[in-house]
Amino acid sequence: MLENFIDFLLNGENLLFIIFSMLIIIGAVFLINLQRVVHMVIALATTFISLAGLYVMLDAEFLAFVQILIYAGAMTILMIFGIMMTKHEKQNDEPKRPLHNVLLLVGSIGFFVILYLAIQDAVFPIQEFTSTEDNTKMIGIELFTKHVIPFELVSVLLTVAFIGAIVVAKREED
């Protein structure tokens, strides 16, 4: 089993996959656990950039480009609103819970081992992938012909949710 793992790591593509995957997981965990908005945005950026790296590995360069382009703008706006809406006063920190952190680490490592063993024993059928030349064009045609109503509804829903979040945040300040 260890020999399989070493062979797995010797392939550069697999090593990059593990690095990007670990950066995504670490960024997500830091995003949840950090206290300052700026640090949270940096963790979020790490997650998004690593995700774009995975897209490049999957030969989805357009998706990686859109991921960086859209989420870079979204993160800038998120950071501005996050700084505007959060209190910058020093609050009492929660007491440190070292036992809780150790249990989380042990649970995470156990979960990783279980996932690794499950993936190691899994059999993935190899299928022939047929890619069209203009994936981007096909996505645009599908999005703006068949799925235009759900696309517009989602944009309206997100705008309403965003305005509602601002209203709720402003009420709590008063």
Tab-separated table of C-alpha atoms in Angstrom:
chain	number	residue	atom	x	y	z
A	1	MET	CA	0.000	0.000	0.000
A	2	LEU	CA	2.817	2.415	0.834
A	3	GLU	CA	4.433	1.533	-2.475
A	4	ASN	CA	1.232	2.531	-4.290
A	5	PHE	CA	1.165	5.819	-2.417
A	6	ILE	CA	4.796	6.563	-3.343
A	7	ASP	CA	4.093	5.698	-6.974
A	8	PHE	CA	1.049	7.959	-6.779
A	9	LEU	CA	3.172	10.839	-5.485
A	10	LEU	CA	5.908	10.381	-8.084
A	11	ASN	CA	3.505	11.490	-10.802
A	12	GLY	CA	3.707	15.284	-11.027
A	13	GLU	CA	0.051	15.665	-11.886
A	14	ASN	CA	-1.008	13.728	-8.808
A	15	LEU	CA	1.346	15.764	-6.642
A	16	LEU	CA	-0.138	19.011	-7.988
A	17	PHE	CA	-3.625	17.657	-7.358
A	18	ILE	CA	-2.731	16.921	-3.740
A	19	ILE	CA	-1.139	20.360	-3.271
A	20	PHE	CA	-4.145	22.193	-4.746
A	21	SER	CA	-6.561	20.023	-2.778
A	22	MET	CA	-4.731	20.641	0.486
A	23	LEU	CA	-4.638	24.394	-0.212
A	24	ILE	CA	-8.395	24.361	-0.835
A	25	ILE	CA	-9.069	22.504	2.406
A	26	ILE	CA	-6.659	24.650	4.439
A	27	GLY	CA	-8.112	27.852	2.987
A	28	ALA	CA	-11.653	26.717	3.797
A	29	VAL	CA	-10.742	25.742	7.355
A	30	PHE	CA	-8.937	29.040	7.926
A	31	LEU	CA	-11.871	30.937	6.439
A	32	ILE	CA	-14.180	29.418	9.008
A	33	ASN	CA	-11.838	29.800	11.988
A	34	LEU	CA	-10.186	33.186	11.467
A	35	GLN	CA	-11.529	36.275	13.229
A	36	ARG	CA	-10.380	39.197	11.089
A	37	VAL	CA	-12.105	39.941	7.818
A	38	VAL	CA	-8.864	40.621	5.938
A	39	HIS	CA	-7.445	37.251	6.976
A	40	MET	CA	-10.691	35.555	5.982
A	41	VAL	CA	-10.515	37.136	2.533
A	42	ILE	CA	-6.943	35.925	2.096
A	43	ALA	CA	-8.037	32.407	3.041
A	44	LEU	CA	-10.925	32.668	0.595
A	45	ALA	CA	-8.556	33.865	-2.140
A	46	THR	CA	-6.286	30.888	-1.468
A	47	THR	CA	-9.245	28.568	-1.866
A	48	PHE	CA	-10.430	30.168	-5.101
A	49	ILE	CA	-6.978	30.333	-6.688
A	50	SER	CA	-6.305	26.702	-5.805
A	51	LEU	CA	-9.660	25.766	-7.276
A	52	ALA	CA	-8.669	27.553	-10.479
A	53	GLY	CA	-5.478	25.481	-10.455
A	54	LEU	CA	-7.571	22.330	-10.336
A	55	TYR	CA	-9.614	23.604	-13.273
A	56	VAL	CA	-6.425	24.131	-15.280
A	57	MET	CA	-5.382	20.576	-14.457
A	58	LEU	CA	-8.723	19.385	-15.838
A	59	ASP	CA	-8.101	21.288	-19.114
A	60	ALA	CA	-10.864	23.754	-18.284
A	61	GLU	CA	-8.833	26.916	-18.789
A	62	PHE	CA	-11.878	29.061	-19.496
A	63	LEU	CA	-13.471	28.031	-16.210
A	64	ALA	CA	-10.203	28.772	-14.392
A	65	PHE	CA	-10.031	32.204	-16.030
A	66	VAL	CA	-13.630	32.982	-15.107
A	67	GLN	CA	-13.001	31.695	-11.587
A	68	ILE	CA	-10.138	34.130	-11.108
A	69	LEU	CA	-11.824	37.026	-12.905
A	70	ILE	CA	-15.221	36.858	-11.229
A	71	TYR	CA	-14.171	35.825	-7.766
A	72	ALA	CA	-11.349	38.360	-7.633
A	73	GLY	CA	-13.957	41.065	-8.156
A	74	ALA	CA	-16.354	39.393	-5.760
A	75	MET	CA	-13.678	39.128	-3.088
A	76	THR	CA	-12.871	42.807	-3.414
A	77	ILE	CA	-16.525	43.715	-2.920
A	78	LEU	CA	-16.840	41.175	-0.101
A	79	MET	CA	-13.859	42.675	1.671
A	80	ILE	CA	-15.219	46.209	1.349
A	81	PHE	CA	-18.633	45.232	2.705
A	82	GLY	CA	-17.075	43.009	5.370
A	83	ILE	CA	-14.964	45.851	6.686
A	84	MET	CA	-17.920	48.243	6.517
A	85	MET	CA	-20.318	45.948	8.371
A	86	THR	CA	-18.135	44.467	11.081
A	87	LYS	CA	-17.199	46.002	14.358
A	88	HIS	CA	-13.536	46.750	14.681
A	89	GLU	CA	-13.475	46.903	18.453
A	90	LYS	CA	-11.344	44.419	20.290
A	91	GLN	CA	-13.635	41.813	21.816
A	92	ASN	CA	-12.884	39.248	24.434
A	93	ASP	CA	-11.431	36.175	22.859
A	94	GLU	CA	-13.028	32.851	23.524
A	95	PRO	CA	-11.068	30.607	25.828
A	96	LYS	CA	-8.678	28.326	24.012
A	97	ARG	CA	-9.782	24.735	23.784
A	98	PRO	CA	-6.694	22.607	23.156
A	99	LEU	CA	-8.528	19.293	23.650
A	100	HIS	CA	-11.130	20.344	21.118
A	101	ASN	CA	-8.429	21.244	18.594
A	102	VAL	CA	-6.583	17.958	19.127
A	103	LEU	CA	-9.815	16.008	18.644
A	104	LEU	CA	-10.503	17.957	15.464
A	105	LEU	CA	-7.037	17.140	14.158
A	106	VAL	CA	-7.390	13.443	14.990
A	107	GLY	CA	-10.837	13.353	13.378
A	108	SER	CA	-9.563	15.092	10.262
A	109	ILE	CA	-6.627	12.715	9.901
A	110	GLY	CA	-8.944	9.734	10.454
A	111	PHE	CA	-11.340	11.050	7.841
A	112	PHE	CA	-8.462	11.550	5.382
A	113	VAL	CA	-7.236	7.978	5.960
A	114	ILE	CA	-10.747	6.581	5.445
A	115	LEU	CA	-11.143	8.586	2.240
A	116	TYR	CA	-7.728	7.487	1.006
A	117	LEU	CA	-8.463	3.818	1.669
A	118	ALA	CA	-11.887	4.084	0.019
A	119	ILE	CA	-10.423	5.759	-3.061
A	120	GLN	CA	-7.551	3.260	-3.143
A	121	ASP	CA	-9.978	0.344	-3.339
A	122	ALA	CA	-12.427	1.992	-5.717
A	123	VAL	CA	-12.578	1.034	-9.354
A	124	PHE	CA	-13.229	3.906	-11.720
A	125	PRO	CA	-14.330	2.868	-15.205
A	126	ILE	CA	-12.362	4.522	-17.944
A	127	GLN	CA	-14.581	6.256	-20.436
A	128	GLU	CA	-13.684	7.977	-23.629
A	129	PHE	CA	-14.047	11.752	-23.302
A	130	THR	CA	-15.107	13.632	-26.381
A	131	SER	CA	-14.510	17.318	-26.122
A	132	THR	CA	-15.938	19.806	-28.549
A	133	GLU	CA	-13.711	22.576	-29.788
A	134	ASP	CA	-15.909	25.443	-28.626
A	135	ASN	CA	-16.897	24.539	-25.086
A	136	THR	CA	-17.199	28.210	-24.176
A	137	LYS	CA	-19.491	28.889	-27.103
A	138	MET	CA	-21.651	25.897	-26.182
A	139	ILE	CA	-21.885	27.079	-22.567
A	140	GLY	CA	-22.979	30.526	-23.752
A	141	ILE	CA	-25.573	29.119	-26.123
A	142	GLU	CA	-27.000	26.817	-23.440
A	143	LEU	CA	-26.993	29.575	-20.832
A	144	PHE	CA	-28.679	32.222	-22.937
A	145	THR	CA	-31.167	30.017	-24.783
A	146	LYS	CA	-32.381	27.143	-22.628
A	147	HIS	CA	-31.475	28.429	-19.168
A	148	VAL	CA	-31.981	32.186	-19.474
A	149	ILE	CA	-34.989	32.351	-17.096
A	150	PRO	CA	-33.297	30.460	-14.210
A	151	PHE	CA	-30.128	32.493	-14.819
A	152	GLU	CA	-32.008	35.780	-14.475
A	153	LEU	CA	-34.027	34.522	-11.494
A	154	VAL	CA	-30.846	33.592	-9.669
A	155	SER	CA	-29.377	37.026	-10.322
A	156	VAL	CA	-32.522	38.723	-8.960
A	157	LEU	CA	-32.538	36.377	-5.953
A	158	LEU	CA	-28.901	37.146	-5.179
A	159	THR	CA	-29.531	40.880	-5.444
A	160	VAL	CA	-32.530	40.676	-3.098
A	161	ALA	CA	-30.552	38.559	-0.633
A	162	PHE	CA	-27.689	41.034	-0.744
A	163	ILE	CA	-29.985	43.994	-0.075
A	164	GLY	CA	-31.703	42.048	2.717
A	165	ALA	CA	-28.351	41.285	4.333
A	166	ILE	CA	-27.464	44.980	4.305
A	167	VAL	CA	-30.834	45.914	5.847
A	168	VAL	CA	-30.484	43.281	8.584
A	169	ALA	CA	-26.919	44.355	9.323
A	170	LYS	CA	-27.939	47.996	9.570
A	171	ARG	CA	-30.827	47.178	11.959
A	172	GLU	CA	-28.498	45.306	14.316
A	173	GLU	CA	-26.209	48.322	14.523
A	174	ASP	CA	-29.074	50.572	15.640
